Coordinates of C-alpha atoms and ligand atoms in Angstrom, one line a residue:
M256 CA 0.0 0.0 0.0
R257 CA 1.3 3.5 -0.9
R258 CA 2.1 5.7 2.0
S259 CA 0.3 9.0 2.1
A260 CA 2.1 12.4 1.7
I261 CA 1.2 13.5 5.1
A262 CA 2.4 10.3 6.7
L263 CA 5.6 10.7 4.9
A264 CA 5.8 14.3 6.1
K265 CA 5.3 13.1 9.6
L266 CA 8.0 10.5 9.4
A267 CA 10.3 13.2 8.1
A268 CA 9.4 15.4 11.0
R269 CA 10.3 12.8 13.5
A270 CA 13.6 12.2 11.8
N271 CA 14.2 16.0 11.7
P272 CA 12.2 17.7 14.4
S273 CA 14.0 21.0 13.8
A274 CA 12.6 21.3 10.3
Q275 CA 10.6 24.5 10.0
T276 CA 8.0 23.0 7.7
L277 CA 7.5 19.6 6.3
R278 CA 8.1 18.7 2.7
L279 CA 5.4 16.8 1.0
R280 CA 7.0 15.7 -2.2
T281 CA 8.9 17.2 -5.0
L282 CA 7.7 16.9 -8.5
S283 CA 10.2 18.9 -10.6
H284 CA 9.7 17.2 -13.9
G285 CA 7.2 16.6 -16.6
L286 CA 5.2 19.8 -16.2
S287 CA 4.7 22.2 -19.0
S288 CA 4.0 25.9 -18.3
P289 CA 1.1 26.7 -20.5
R290 CA 0.2 30.3 -20.8
L291 CA -3.4 31.2 -20.1
A292 CA -5.2 31.5 -23.3
S293 CA -6.9 34.9 -23.7
V294 CA -10.5 34.5 -24.4
A295 CA -12.3 37.4 -26.0
T296 CA -15.4 38.3 -24.0
P297 CA -17.5 40.9 -25.8
F298 CA -18.5 43.7 -23.4
A299 CA -22.2 44.3 -24.2
G300 CA -22.5 47.9 -22.8
P301 CA -20.6 50.9 -23.7
I302 CA -17.3 51.2 -21.9
F303 CA -17.0 54.2 -19.7
R304 CA -13.9 56.2 -20.4
R305 CA -12.4 58.9 -18.2
H306 CA -9.0 60.4 -18.7
G307 CA -6.9 62.9 -16.7
S308 CA -8.5 62.4 -13.4
T309 CA -8.2 65.5 -11.3
L310 CA -9.3 66.2 -7.7
P311 CA -12.4 68.4 -7.4
P312 CA -11.4 71.8 -5.9
R313 CA -12.2 72.5 -2.3
S314 CA -15.9 73.3 -2.1
S315 CA -16.7 76.8 -1.1
A316 CA -19.9 75.5 0.5
F317 CA -17.9 74.4 3.5
A318 CA -16.9 76.8 6.3
T319 CA -13.2 77.1 7.3
A320 CA -12.6 76.0 10.8
T321 CA -11.7 78.7 13.4
K322 CA -10.4 78.7 17.0
E323 CA -14.0 79.4 18.0
H324 CA -15.1 76.2 16.3
V325 CA -12.4 74.3 18.3
E326 CA -13.6 75.9 21.6
H327 CA -17.2 74.8 20.8
L328 CA -16.1 71.2 19.9
K329 CA -14.2 71.0 23.2
S330 CA -17.3 71.9 25.1
L331 CA -19.2 69.1 23.5
L332 CA -16.9 66.4 24.8
S333 CA -16.5 65.0 28.3
S334 CA -12.8 65.5 28.1
P335 CA -11.2 68.6 26.4
N336 CA -8.3 66.3 25.4
G337 CA -10.6 64.8 22.9
V338 CA -9.9 67.7 20.5
M339 CA -6.5 68.2 19.1
S340 CA -5.9 71.4 17.0
T341 CA -3.3 73.6 15.5
L342 CA -5.8 76.4 15.7
D343 CA -5.7 76.8 19.4
G344 CA -2.1 75.5 19.9
S345 CA -3.3 72.2 21.6
A346 CA -1.5 70.3 18.9
S347 CA 1.3 70.8 16.3
T348 CA 1.2 70.0 12.6
D349 CA 3.4 67.0 13.5
D350 CA 0.9 65.7 16.0
L351 CA -1.9 65.8 13.4
Q352 CA 0.3 64.2 10.7
P353 CA -0.6 60.5 11.5
F354 CA -4.2 61.4 11.1
N355 CA -3.8 63.6 7.9
D356 CA -1.6 61.1 6.1
D357 CA -2.2 57.6 5.1
W358 CA 0.2 54.7 5.9
M359 CA 1.4 54.4 2.3
N360 CA 2.2 58.1 2.3
K361 CA 0.1 58.6 -0.8
Y362 CA -2.6 60.8 0.5
H363 CA -2.0 63.9 2.6
G364 CA -4.8 65.9 4.1
K365 CA -4.5 69.4 5.7
S366 CA -6.9 69.2 8.6
Q367 CA -6.3 71.4 11.6
I368 CA -8.7 69.6 13.8
V369 CA -8.9 66.0 15.1
V370 CA -11.8 65.1 17.3
K371 CA -11.8 61.9 19.4
P372 CA -15.2 61.4 21.0
K373 CA -15.8 58.7 23.6
T374 CA -19.6 58.0 23.2
T375 CA -22.2 57.8 20.5
Q376 CA -23.9 60.8 22.0
E377 CA -20.7 62.8 21.6
V378 CA -20.4 61.8 18.0
A379 CA -24.1 62.9 17.5
E380 CA -23.3 66.3 19.1
I381 CA -20.3 66.8 17.0
L382 CA -22.0 66.0 13.7
K383 CA -25.0 68.1 14.6
Y384 CA -22.8 71.0 15.2
C385 CA -20.6 70.6 12.2
N386 CA -23.7 70.1 10.0
G387 CA -25.1 73.4 11.3
Q388 CA -21.9 75.2 10.8
G389 CA -21.2 73.8 7.3
L390 CA -17.9 72.1 8.5
A391 CA -16.9 69.1 6.5
V392 CA -16.0 65.9 8.4
V393 CA -13.9 62.8 7.6
P394 CA -14.6 59.7 9.8
Q395 CA -11.5 57.8 10.6
G396 CA -11.0 54.3 12.1
G397 CA -7.5 52.7 12.1
N398 CA -6.5 54.6 9.0
T399 CA -5.3 51.5 7.3
G400 CA -7.2 51.8 4.1
L401 CA -5.7 51.8 0.6
V402 CA -7.8 54.4 -1.3
G403 CA -7.4 57.5 0.7
G404 CA -11.0 57.1 2.2
S405 CA -10.1 58.0 5.8
N406 CA -7.9 61.0 5.2
P407 CA -9.1 64.5 4.6
V408 CA -8.7 65.8 1.1
Y409 CA -8.4 69.4 2.2
D410 CA -9.2 70.7 5.7
E411 CA -12.1 68.5 6.7
I412 CA -12.3 67.9 10.5
I413 CA -11.1 64.4 11.3
L414 CA -13.5 62.4 13.6
N415 CA -11.4 59.5 14.8
L416 CA -13.2 56.6 16.5
G417 CA -10.1 55.3 18.4
N418 CA -11.5 56.3 21.9
M419 CA -14.7 54.1 21.4
S420 CA -13.3 50.7 21.9
A421 CA -15.5 48.8 24.3
I422 CA -17.0 45.3 23.7
R423 CA -20.6 46.0 24.6
S424 CA -21.9 42.4 24.9
F425 CA -21.5 38.8 23.7
D426 CA -24.1 36.1 23.7
E427 CA -22.5 32.7 23.7
V428 CA -25.7 30.9 22.7
S429 CA -26.4 33.0 19.6
G430 CA -22.8 34.0 18.9
I431 CA -23.9 37.6 18.6
L432 CA -21.2 40.2 19.5
Q433 CA -21.9 43.8 20.0
C434 CA -19.0 46.3 20.1
D435 CA -18.1 49.9 19.6
A436 CA -16.8 50.8 16.2
G437 CA -13.4 51.8 17.4
C438 CA -12.5 48.2 18.6
I439 CA -9.3 46.9 17.0
L440 CA -10.2 43.8 14.9
E441 CA -7.5 41.6 16.5
T442 CA -8.5 42.6 20.1
V443 CA -12.1 41.5 19.3
D444 CA -11.0 38.3 17.7
N445 CA -8.8 37.5 20.7
Y446 CA -11.7 38.2 23.0
L447 CA -13.9 35.8 21.0
A448 CA -11.1 33.2 20.8
E449 CA -11.2 32.9 24.6
K450 CA -14.8 32.0 24.3
G451 CA -14.4 29.5 21.5
F452 CA -15.6 31.9 18.7
I453 CA -14.0 33.7 15.8
F454 CA -14.6 37.1 14.2
P455 CA -15.9 36.3 10.7
L456 CA -13.4 38.6 9.1
D457 CA -9.6 38.4 9.0
L458 CA -7.1 40.6 7.3
G459 CA -3.5 41.5 7.4
A460 CA -4.1 44.9 9.1
K461 CA -6.0 43.2 11.9
G462 CA -3.6 44.6 14.5
S463 CA -4.6 48.3 13.7
C464 CA -7.8 48.3 11.7
Q465 CA -11.1 49.0 13.5
V466 CA -14.3 47.1 13.3
G467 CA -16.3 50.1 12.3
G468 CA -13.9 50.9 9.5
N469 CA -14.1 47.3 8.4
V470 CA -17.8 47.5 8.2
A471 CA -17.9 51.0 6.6
T472 CA -15.5 49.7 3.8
N473 CA -17.2 46.2 3.7
A474 CA -13.7 44.7 4.1
G475 CA -13.3 41.2 2.5
G476 CA -10.1 39.8 3.8
L477 CA -8.6 36.3 3.9
R478 CA -11.6 34.2 4.9
L479 CA -14.5 35.6 3.0
L480 CA -14.6 32.3 1.2
R481 CA -15.6 30.7 4.4
Y482 CA -17.6 33.2 6.4
G483 CA -19.1 35.3 3.6
S484 CA -19.3 39.1 3.3
L485 CA -20.1 41.5 6.1
H486 CA -23.4 42.1 4.3
G487 CA -24.4 38.7 5.6
T488 CA -22.7 38.6 9.0
V489 CA -23.4 42.0 10.3
L490 CA -26.8 41.8 12.1
G491 CA -27.2 45.4 13.2
L492 CA -25.6 48.8 13.4
E493 CA -25.6 52.0 15.3
V494 CA -24.9 54.9 13.0
V495 CA -24.9 58.7 13.6
L496 CA -26.3 60.5 10.6
P497 CA -24.9 63.9 9.5
D498 CA -27.6 65.9 11.3
G499 CA -26.9 64.1 14.6
T500 CA -29.8 61.6 14.4
I501 CA -28.9 58.1 15.8
Y502 CA -30.0 55.1 13.7
D503 CA -30.0 52.1 16.0
S504 CA -30.6 48.6 14.7
M505 CA -28.2 47.0 17.2
G506 CA -31.0 44.6 18.3
G507 CA -29.4 42.2 15.7
L508 CA -32.0 39.8 14.7
R509 CA -31.0 37.0 12.4
K510 CA -34.4 37.1 10.6
D511 CA -36.3 40.3 10.1
N512 CA -38.4 41.1 7.1
T513 CA -40.1 44.3 8.3
G514 CA -39.3 46.8 5.5
F515 CA -36.0 47.9 3.9
D516 CA -32.8 46.4 5.5
L517 CA -31.4 49.9 6.0
K518 CA -28.2 48.8 7.7
Q519 CA -27.1 47.4 4.4
L520 CA -26.8 50.9 3.0
F521 CA -24.1 51.8 5.6
I522 CA -22.0 48.6 5.0
G523 CA -19.5 49.7 2.4
S524 CA -20.7 53.3 2.3
E525 CA -17.3 54.5 3.3
G526 CA -18.5 57.0 5.8
T527 CA -20.3 59.1 3.3
I528 CA -23.9 58.9 4.7
G529 CA -23.3 58.2 8.4
I530 CA -20.7 57.4 10.9
I531 CA -20.8 53.8 12.3
T532 CA -20.5 53.9 16.1
G533 CA -21.6 50.4 17.0
V534 CA -21.6 47.0 15.3
S535 CA -23.7 43.8 16.0
I536 CA -22.2 40.8 14.3
L537 CA -22.7 37.1 14.2
A538 CA -19.5 35.2 15.3
P539 CA -19.2 31.5 14.2
K540 CA -17.7 28.9 16.4
R541 CA -13.9 28.9 16.1
P542 CA -12.6 25.9 14.3
T543 CA -10.7 23.7 16.7
A544 CA -8.7 21.9 14.0
M545 CA -6.9 24.1 11.6
N546 CA -4.3 23.4 9.0
V547 CA -2.4 25.3 6.3
A548 CA -0.5 24.1 3.3
V549 CA 1.4 26.1 0.6
F550 CA 2.1 24.6 -2.8
S551 CA 4.4 25.7 -5.7
L552 CA 2.9 25.4 -9.1
S553 CA 4.2 25.9 -12.7
S554 CA 1.3 27.8 -14.3
Y555 CA -1.8 29.9 -13.6
E556 CA -3.8 27.1 -15.3
A557 CA -2.5 24.8 -12.6
V558 CA -3.7 27.3 -9.9
Q559 CA -7.2 27.1 -11.3
K560 CA -7.2 23.3 -11.5
V561 CA -6.0 23.0 -7.9
F562 CA -8.7 25.4 -6.8
N563 CA -11.4 23.2 -8.4
E564 CA -9.8 20.0 -6.9
T565 CA -9.5 21.7 -3.5
K566 CA -13.2 22.7 -3.4
A567 CA -14.3 19.2 -4.4
G568 CA -11.9 17.5 -2.0
L569 CA -12.2 19.6 1.1
G570 CA -15.8 20.8 0.9
E571 CA -17.0 22.5 4.1
I572 CA -13.6 22.6 5.8
L573 CA -11.9 24.8 3.2
S574 CA -11.5 28.2 4.9
A575 CA -9.1 30.1 2.6
F576 CA -7.6 29.7 -0.9
E577 CA -5.0 32.4 -1.7
F578 CA -2.6 32.7 -4.5
F579 CA 0.6 34.7 -5.3
D580 CA 3.0 34.8 -8.1
K581 CA 6.7 34.2 -8.0
Q582 CA 7.4 38.0 -8.2
A583 CA 5.4 38.5 -4.9
Y584 CA 7.1 35.5 -3.3
E585 CA 10.5 37.0 -4.2
L586 CA 9.6 40.3 -2.5
V587 CA 8.5 38.5 0.6
K588 CA 11.8 36.4 0.7
R589 CA 13.8 39.6 0.3
H590 CA 11.8 41.4 3.0
I591 CA 12.2 38.5 5.5
K592 CA 15.9 38.4 4.8
E593 CA 16.3 42.1 5.2
G594 CA 14.4 41.7 8.5
G595 CA 17.4 39.7 9.7
E596 CA 15.8 36.2 9.6
A597 CA 17.9 33.3 8.3
D598 CA 17.4 32.6 4.6
R599 CA 15.6 29.3 4.6
K600 CA 14.5 27.2 1.7
V601 CA 10.8 26.7 2.0
F602 CA 10.3 24.8 -1.4
E603 CA 12.6 22.3 -2.9
T604 CA 11.1 23.3 -6.2
E605 CA 10.0 26.9 -6.5
G606 CA 7.3 27.7 -9.0
E607 CA 5.8 30.5 -11.2
F608 CA 2.8 30.6 -8.7
Y609 CA 2.0 29.6 -5.2
V610 CA -1.3 28.7 -3.5
L611 CA -2.1 28.7 0.2
V612 CA -4.9 26.4 1.3
E613 CA -6.3 26.6 4.8
T614 CA -8.7 24.1 6.4
G615 CA -10.8 24.8 9.5
G616 CA -12.9 22.1 11.0
S617 CA -13.7 20.4 14.3
N618 CA -12.2 17.0 13.9
N619 CA -8.4 16.9 13.2
D620 CA -8.4 13.3 12.1
H621 CA -11.3 13.8 9.7
D622 CA -9.8 17.0 8.3
E623 CA -6.3 15.5 7.9
E624 CA -7.7 12.6 6.0
K625 CA -9.4 14.9 3.6
L626 CA -6.3 17.0 3.2
Q627 CA -4.2 13.9 2.7
N628 CA -6.5 12.5 0.0
L629 CA -6.5 15.9 -1.8
L630 CA -2.7 16.1 -1.6
E631 CA -2.3 12.7 -3.0
K632 CA -4.6 13.5 -5.9
L633 CA -2.8 16.8 -6.7
M634 CA 0.5 15.0 -6.7
E635 CA -0.8 12.1 -8.8
D636 CA -2.2 14.6 -11.3
E637 CA 1.1 16.5 -11.2
L638 CA -0.7 19.7 -10.5
I639 CA 1.7 20.9 -7.9
L640 CA 5.6 21.0 -8.0
D641 CA 6.1 21.0 -4.3
G642 CA 4.3 21.6 -1.1
V643 CA 4.7 22.3 2.6
L644 CA 2.3 21.6 5.4
A645 CA 2.3 23.3 8.8
Q646 CA 2.8 20.9 11.7
D647 CA 2.3 23.3 14.6
Q648 CA 1.1 26.8 15.4
T649 CA 4.5 28.4 14.7
Q650 CA 4.6 26.8 11.2
F651 CA 1.0 27.7 10.7
H652 CA 1.8 31.4 11.2
S653 CA 5.0 31.3 9.3
L654 CA 3.3 29.8 6.2
W655 CA 0.5 32.4 6.4
K656 CA 3.2 35.1 6.6
L657 CA 4.3 34.1 3.0
R658 CA 1.0 35.5 1.9
E659 CA 0.2 38.1 4.5
L660 CA 3.6 39.9 4.2
I661 CA 3.1 40.6 0.5
P662 CA 1.7 44.2 0.9
E663 CA 4.3 45.1 3.5
S664 CA 7.1 43.6 1.3
A665 CA 5.9 45.5 -1.7
G666 CA 5.9 48.8 0.4
K667 CA 9.6 48.1 1.1
A668 CA 10.3 47.9 -2.7
G669 CA 8.9 51.3 -3.4
S670 CA 5.9 53.5 -3.6
V671 CA 3.1 51.1 -4.4
Y672 CA 0.1 51.6 -6.9
K673 CA -2.4 49.2 -5.6
Y674 CA -5.3 47.7 -7.6
D675 CA -8.0 45.6 -6.2
L676 CA -10.0 44.0 -8.9
S677 CA -12.7 41.4 -9.5
V678 CA -12.9 39.5 -12.7
P679 CA -13.8 35.9 -13.6
V680 CA -11.0 33.6 -12.2
P681 CA -9.8 32.4 -15.6
K682 CA -9.1 36.0 -16.6
M683 CA -7.5 37.2 -13.4
Y684 CA -3.8 36.7 -14.1
S685 CA -4.0 38.0 -17.7
L686 CA -4.6 41.4 -16.1
V687 CA -1.2 41.3 -14.4
E688 CA 0.5 40.2 -17.8
K689 CA -1.3 43.0 -19.6
M690 CA -0.1 45.5 -17.1
R691 CA 3.5 44.4 -17.3
T692 CA 3.2 44.7 -21.2
R693 CA 1.7 48.2 -20.9
L694 CA 4.4 49.4 -18.5
G695 CA 7.1 47.8 -20.6
D696 CA 5.9 49.4 -23.7
A697 CA 6.0 52.7 -21.9
G698 CA 9.6 52.2 -21.0
L699 CA 8.8 52.1 -17.3
W700 CA 9.3 48.4 -16.5
K701 CA 11.9 45.8 -17.6
E702 CA 11.8 42.1 -17.0
G703 CA 14.5 41.5 -14.3
G704 CA 14.5 45.1 -13.1
G705 CA 16.1 48.4 -14.1
G706 CA 13.0 50.5 -14.9
R707 CA 11.2 53.1 -12.8
I708 CA 8.7 50.4 -12.0
R709 CA 10.7 48.1 -9.8
E710 CA 8.2 45.2 -9.8
V711 CA 4.6 44.2 -10.8
V712 CA 3.2 41.5 -8.6
G713 CA -0.1 39.6 -8.7
Y714 CA -1.8 37.9 -5.8
G715 CA -5.1 37.7 -4.0
H716 CA -8.1 35.8 -3.1
I717 CA -8.7 33.2 -5.8
G718 CA -11.6 31.9 -3.8
D719 CA -13.4 35.2 -4.1
G720 CA -12.3 36.0 -7.7
N721 CA -10.3 39.0 -6.3
L722 CA -7.0 39.9 -7.8
H723 CA -4.5 42.4 -6.2
I724 CA -2.0 44.0 -8.5
N725 CA 0.8 45.9 -6.7
I726 CA 3.0 48.1 -8.9
C727 CA 6.2 49.2 -7.0
A728 CA 7.4 52.4 -8.4
D729 CA 10.4 54.7 -7.5
K730 CA 7.9 57.3 -6.4
Y731 CA 4.2 58.3 -6.8
D732 CA 4.2 60.3 -10.0
D733 CA 1.6 61.6 -12.5
E734 CA 3.6 60.3 -15.4
I735 CA 3.4 56.7 -14.1
E736 CA -0.2 57.1 -13.0
K737 CA -1.3 58.2 -16.4
V738 CA 0.2 55.0 -17.9
I739 CA -1.6 52.8 -15.4
E740 CA -5.0 54.6 -15.1
P741 CA -7.5 54.5 -16.6
Y742 CA -6.0 51.6 -18.6
V743 CA -6.3 49.2 -15.6
Y744 CA -9.9 50.1 -15.3
E745 CA -10.6 49.7 -19.0
I746 CA -9.2 46.2 -19.0
V747 CA -11.4 45.4 -16.0
A748 CA -14.5 46.8 -17.7
E749 CA -13.8 44.7 -20.8
E750 CA -14.3 41.7 -18.6
R751 CA -17.3 43.3 -16.9
G752 CA -15.4 43.2 -13.6
S753 CA -15.2 45.4 -10.6
I754 CA -12.6 48.2 -10.2
S755 CA -12.9 47.7 -6.4
A756 CA -13.4 44.2 -5.1
E757 CA -12.8 45.0 -1.5
H758 CA -10.7 48.2 -0.9
G759 CA -13.5 50.6 -1.8
L760 CA -13.5 53.8 -3.9
G761 CA -12.3 56.4 -1.5
V762 CA -10.7 59.4 -3.2
M763 CA -8.6 57.2 -5.5
K764 CA -11.3 55.5 -7.5
A765 CA -14.2 57.9 -7.1
P766 CA -13.8 59.3 -10.6
Y767 CA -13.8 55.8 -12.1
I768 CA -16.9 54.3 -10.6
G769 CA -18.5 54.4 -14.1
Y770 CA -16.2 51.6 -15.2
S771 CA -18.1 49.3 -12.9
K772 CA -21.5 50.8 -12.4
S773 CA -24.2 52.0 -14.8
P774 CA -25.4 55.6 -15.0
T775 CA -28.6 54.5 -13.4
S776 CA -26.8 52.9 -10.5
I777 CA -24.7 56.0 -10.1
E778 CA -27.7 58.3 -10.1
L779 CA -29.5 56.3 -7.5
M780 CA -26.4 56.4 -5.3
K781 CA -26.3 60.2 -5.6
Q782 CA -29.8 60.4 -4.6
V783 CA -29.1 58.2 -1.5
K784 CA -26.2 60.5 -0.6
K785 CA -28.3 63.6 -0.9
M786 CA -31.1 62.1 1.2
F787 CA -28.8 61.3 4.1
D788 CA -26.4 64.1 3.8
P789 CA -28.1 67.1 2.0
K790 CA -25.2 69.4 2.9
G791 CA -22.6 66.9 1.7
I792 CA -20.5 67.4 4.9
L793 CA -19.5 63.7 5.3
N794 CA -16.4 62.5 3.6
P795 CA -16.7 64.9 0.6
Y796 CA -14.8 64.5 -2.7
K797 CA -14.9 60.7 -2.4
Y798 CA -17.0 57.7 -3.3
V799 CA -19.9 59.0 -5.3
V800 CA -19.3 62.7 -5.8
V801 CA -22.5 64.6 -6.1
Ligands
2HG184 O1 -2.1 45.8 -0.4 C1 -2.8 45.3 -1.2 O2 -2.9 45.6 -2.4 C2 -3.8 44.2 -0.8 C3 -4.1 44.2 0.7 C4 -5.1 43.2 1.2 O3 -6.4 43.3 0.6 C5 -4.6 41.8 1.0 O4 -5.4 40.9 0.4 O5 -3.5 41.5 1.4
ZN185 ZN1 -7.2 41.5 -0.2

């Protein structure tokens, strides 16, 4: 009888307990690298075109904040320390910089006031006052976004939710958690872990991003494949509307068919129609048996085949299926090495592509058997070149790091233009190839390095049909941007895809929404915005610009 891959791996582990990860088997021969055939899909509707995106000028409809405004805002809060401003000398420009700038150093606001309320009532008082005074406001959570959605464009007042971070309640029978919007995602997940539950969203920025910001941007993350989108898991919200009205649906019923499901409007509205202050969400039971494996593959076609086999083989225990290309893997290796870690060989045979498969179930033996059968099949079919399987928690995390460290590693390689696209899975990687060709033709990128574009990498959530393209440039520059945009949106529109699968529109993609949405949809969105925010004070110049 043939021994299984996992059994072999375990024997190897006993023989060499210091091995960081376990090798499954190496198949370095007999595999061709077929290119993905490009299939012409006619786009039925007219393709929206927009060239030379420019920022709208600062709106003269908004008041300019003064020292008197600062004084009044202070009077609305329980602690005057909740307002930081250069207008009254309570803060310096440097103090406000972490709130004005985004973490990529791409977006730079010029706000002179940061307000940090502690209660929903305080948020309501602030918004009521700002609305009355015509002062524009940008809501801000962990400021970890990628599209400039949480930074001021000009001098909007920053309303930061960081001081609202209490877990309000957790019901261990229903799994319903209620918390303040400013709770850090990882803190909430750790709290749930102690009770045997899991937050139904996980992403690389979990240590800094906030739950309210996650909901406001409808963050997708690494386990959407398993737990679905926040549109399904969020059961209720507390939201302060621009005039200070508090909308409260925190009751959080799983079933409720009485009228429009209004909370859905706020999920993914990027702080343009209300500020989320509380979230009620359904937390599933935390899997007690988890495993992760990473494979190297020779082609994108193999990635797709492995995805199909994995879905069929693992069924309900599949909790993540991620992919990355060799260029992304090289960046991570370099980053890990620069961080001082010993250079270790993870794969005997490296590939053109890598996939990470995670299982999460409740019975280790059952899950392992399924994973084992899958791996045998993948190897027999010669779909994978090599694979490693985590054997303990440390290895579990170090394998996940190969995927999770990609954005950070790209950031180390330069100023990164980030695209977050949805297209049918068979078309996904062709977008990366088209982008390389485009940048090569413009003389900006050369295979092997040497151009102003240092690297173009493709990775993402295959399980959700969501591709990330990261283009690492020597600096953010209009000349480069014009080569990339709107070209990148045009090639997405040709496939009838989405120009924002999960990062949102923010200020970056606001001008390009027409590549993904019809004029009718955009008009309806504008009407919604006007209804909730007739003065347009909330997060102006972004999302759907009225
Ligand atoms: O930085 C990016 O482009 C992607 C970030 C995030 O959505 C991820 O999937 O890692
Ligand atoms: Zn992502």
